[in-house]
PDB file of C-alpha atoms in Angstrom:
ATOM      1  CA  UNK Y  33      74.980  76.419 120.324  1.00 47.00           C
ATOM      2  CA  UNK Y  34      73.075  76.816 117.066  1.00 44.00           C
ATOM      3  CA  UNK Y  35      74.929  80.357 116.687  1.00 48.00           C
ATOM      4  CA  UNK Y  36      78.493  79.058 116.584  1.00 50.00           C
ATOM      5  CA  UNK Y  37      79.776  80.018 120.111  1.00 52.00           C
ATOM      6  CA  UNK Y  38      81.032  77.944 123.030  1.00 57.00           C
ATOM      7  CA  UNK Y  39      80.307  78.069 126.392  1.00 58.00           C
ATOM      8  CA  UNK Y  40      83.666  79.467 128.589  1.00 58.00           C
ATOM      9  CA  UNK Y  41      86.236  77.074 129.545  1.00 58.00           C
ATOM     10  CA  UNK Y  42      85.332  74.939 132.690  1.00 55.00           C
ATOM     11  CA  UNK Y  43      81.992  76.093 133.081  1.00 57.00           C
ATOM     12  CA  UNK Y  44      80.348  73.435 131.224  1.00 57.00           C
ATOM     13  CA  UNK Y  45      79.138  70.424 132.963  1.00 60.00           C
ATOM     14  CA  UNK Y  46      80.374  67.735 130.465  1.00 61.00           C
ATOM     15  CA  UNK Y  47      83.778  68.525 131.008  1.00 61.00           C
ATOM     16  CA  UNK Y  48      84.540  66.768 134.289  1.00 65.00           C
ATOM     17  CA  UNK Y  49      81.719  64.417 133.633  1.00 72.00           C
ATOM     18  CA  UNK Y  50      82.889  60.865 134.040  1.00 76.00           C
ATOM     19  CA  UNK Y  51      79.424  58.932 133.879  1.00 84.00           C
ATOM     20  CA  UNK Y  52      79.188  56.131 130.876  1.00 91.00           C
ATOM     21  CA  UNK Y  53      76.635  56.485 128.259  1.00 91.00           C
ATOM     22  CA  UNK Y  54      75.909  58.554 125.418  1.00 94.00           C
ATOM     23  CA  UNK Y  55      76.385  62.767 124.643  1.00 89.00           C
ATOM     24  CA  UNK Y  56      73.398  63.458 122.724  1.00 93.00           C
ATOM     25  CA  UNK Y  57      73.130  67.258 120.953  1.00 93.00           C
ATOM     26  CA  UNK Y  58      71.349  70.059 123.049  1.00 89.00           C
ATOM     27  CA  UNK Y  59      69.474  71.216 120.083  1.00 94.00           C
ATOM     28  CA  UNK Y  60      67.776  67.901 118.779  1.00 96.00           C
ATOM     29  CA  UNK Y  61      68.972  65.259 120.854  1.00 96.00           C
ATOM     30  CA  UNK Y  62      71.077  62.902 118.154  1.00 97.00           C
ATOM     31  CA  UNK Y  63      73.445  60.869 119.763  1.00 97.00           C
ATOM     32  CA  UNK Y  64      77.178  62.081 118.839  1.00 95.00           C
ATOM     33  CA  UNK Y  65      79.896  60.534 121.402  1.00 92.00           C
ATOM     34  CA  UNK Y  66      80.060  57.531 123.337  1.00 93.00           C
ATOM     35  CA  UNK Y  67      81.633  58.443 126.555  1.00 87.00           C
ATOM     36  CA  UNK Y  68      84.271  55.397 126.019  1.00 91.00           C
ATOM     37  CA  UNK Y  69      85.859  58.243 123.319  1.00 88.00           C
ATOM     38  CA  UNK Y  70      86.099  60.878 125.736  1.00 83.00           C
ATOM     39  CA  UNK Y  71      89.789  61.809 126.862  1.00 78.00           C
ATOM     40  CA  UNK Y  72      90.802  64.478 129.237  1.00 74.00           C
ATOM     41  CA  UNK Y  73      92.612  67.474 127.304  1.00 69.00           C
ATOM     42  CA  UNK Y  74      93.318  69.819 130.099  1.00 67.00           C
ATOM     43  CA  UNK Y  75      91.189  72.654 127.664  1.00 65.00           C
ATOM     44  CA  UNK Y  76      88.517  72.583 130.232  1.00 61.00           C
ATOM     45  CA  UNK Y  77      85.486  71.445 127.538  1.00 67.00           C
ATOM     46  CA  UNK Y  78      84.644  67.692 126.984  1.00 74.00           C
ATOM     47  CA  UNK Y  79      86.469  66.039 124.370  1.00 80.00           C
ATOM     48  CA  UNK Y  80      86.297  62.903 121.776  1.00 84.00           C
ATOM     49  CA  UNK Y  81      88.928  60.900 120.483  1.00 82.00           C
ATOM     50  CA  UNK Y  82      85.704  60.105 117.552  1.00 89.00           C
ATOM     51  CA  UNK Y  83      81.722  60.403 116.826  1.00 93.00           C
ATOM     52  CA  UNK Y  84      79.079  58.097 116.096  1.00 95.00           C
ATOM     53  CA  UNK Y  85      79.293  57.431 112.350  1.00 96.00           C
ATOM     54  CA  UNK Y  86      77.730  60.064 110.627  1.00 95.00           C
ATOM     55  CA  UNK Y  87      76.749  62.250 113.329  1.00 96.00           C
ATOM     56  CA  UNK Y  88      78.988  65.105 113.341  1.00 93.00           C
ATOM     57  CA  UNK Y  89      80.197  67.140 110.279  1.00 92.00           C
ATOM     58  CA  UNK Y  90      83.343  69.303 110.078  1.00 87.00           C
ATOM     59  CA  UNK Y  91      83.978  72.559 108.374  1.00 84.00           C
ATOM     60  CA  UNK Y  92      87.256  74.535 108.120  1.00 75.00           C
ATOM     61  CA  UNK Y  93      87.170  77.493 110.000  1.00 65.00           C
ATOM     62  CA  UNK Y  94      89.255  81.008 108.206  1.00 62.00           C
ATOM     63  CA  UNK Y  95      89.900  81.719 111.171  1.00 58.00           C
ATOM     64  CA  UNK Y  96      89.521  85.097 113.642  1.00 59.00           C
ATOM     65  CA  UNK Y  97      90.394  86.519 116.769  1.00 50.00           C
ATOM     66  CA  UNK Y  98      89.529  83.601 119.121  1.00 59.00           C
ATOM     67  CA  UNK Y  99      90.085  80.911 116.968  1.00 54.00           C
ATOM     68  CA  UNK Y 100      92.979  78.961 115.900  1.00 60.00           C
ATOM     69  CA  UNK Y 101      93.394  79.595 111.983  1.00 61.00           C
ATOM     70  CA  UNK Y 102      93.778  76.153 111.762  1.00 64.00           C
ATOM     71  CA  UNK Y 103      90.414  75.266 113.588  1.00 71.00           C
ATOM     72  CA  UNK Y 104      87.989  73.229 112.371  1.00 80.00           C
ATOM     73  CA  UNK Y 105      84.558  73.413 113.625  1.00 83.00           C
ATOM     74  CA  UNK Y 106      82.305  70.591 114.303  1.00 87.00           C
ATOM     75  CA  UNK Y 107      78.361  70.601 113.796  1.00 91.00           C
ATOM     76  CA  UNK Y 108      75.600  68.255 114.557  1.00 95.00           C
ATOM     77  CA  UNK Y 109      75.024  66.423 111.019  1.00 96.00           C
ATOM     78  CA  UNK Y 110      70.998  66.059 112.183  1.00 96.00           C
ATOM     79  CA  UNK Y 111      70.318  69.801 112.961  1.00 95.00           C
ATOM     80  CA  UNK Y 112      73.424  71.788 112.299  1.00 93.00           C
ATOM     81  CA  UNK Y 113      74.270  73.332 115.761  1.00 92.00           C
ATOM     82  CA  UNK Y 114      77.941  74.123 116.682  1.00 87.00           C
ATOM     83  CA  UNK Y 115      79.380  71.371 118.924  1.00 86.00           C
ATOM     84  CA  UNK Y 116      82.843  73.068 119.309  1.00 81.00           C
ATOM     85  CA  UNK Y 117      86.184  72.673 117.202  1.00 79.00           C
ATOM     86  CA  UNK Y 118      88.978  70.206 116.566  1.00 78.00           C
ATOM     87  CA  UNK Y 119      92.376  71.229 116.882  1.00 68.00           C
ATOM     88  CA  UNK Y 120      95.532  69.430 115.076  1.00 63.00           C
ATOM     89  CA  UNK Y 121      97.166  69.329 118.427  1.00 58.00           C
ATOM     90  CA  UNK Y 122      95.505  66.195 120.210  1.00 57.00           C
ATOM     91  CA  UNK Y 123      96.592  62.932 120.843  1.00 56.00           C
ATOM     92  CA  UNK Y 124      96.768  60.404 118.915  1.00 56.00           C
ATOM     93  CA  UNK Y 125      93.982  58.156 117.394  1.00 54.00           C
ATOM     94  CA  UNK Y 126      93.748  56.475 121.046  1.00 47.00           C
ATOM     95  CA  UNK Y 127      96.005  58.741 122.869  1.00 43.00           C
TER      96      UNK Y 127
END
């Protein structure tokens, strides 16, 4: 996490998780999603329509071999660890 990387598609176990509650960070347990904003996106990794306010910070991404130049990563605004990226090609803001 803390080193930028993500874990392969489908292997995680958030993905297909369907449970309500919270998705706290892995590195220092801040709460960052509610599972009400979690959406399917057929990537195979578990994704948000939004965060908690002020728990995740985003930072544009230049961009190499397996990332989308026009990634943007997300980090964990408590400790800093790599949560994964957002992409410009989701749904809409409740889609």
């Amino acid at each position: 996490i803390s080193h930028g990387s993500m874990e392969r598609t489908n292997t995680g176990k958030w993905a297909a998780n369907h449970s309500k509650g919270v998705y706290t960070c892995a590195c220092c347990n801040a709460s960052l999603f509610l599972s009400r904003d979690k959406f399917d996106s057929a990537r195979g990794h578990a994704t948000f329509h939004k965060s908690v306010p002020n728990a995740v910070g985003y930072k544009h991404h230049e961009g190499t071999w397996w990332q989308h130049p026009e990634d943007t990563g997300i980090h964990c605004e408590s400790c800093g660890a790599h949560l994964g990226n957002v992409r410009g090609d989701g749904p809409g803001e409740k889609g």
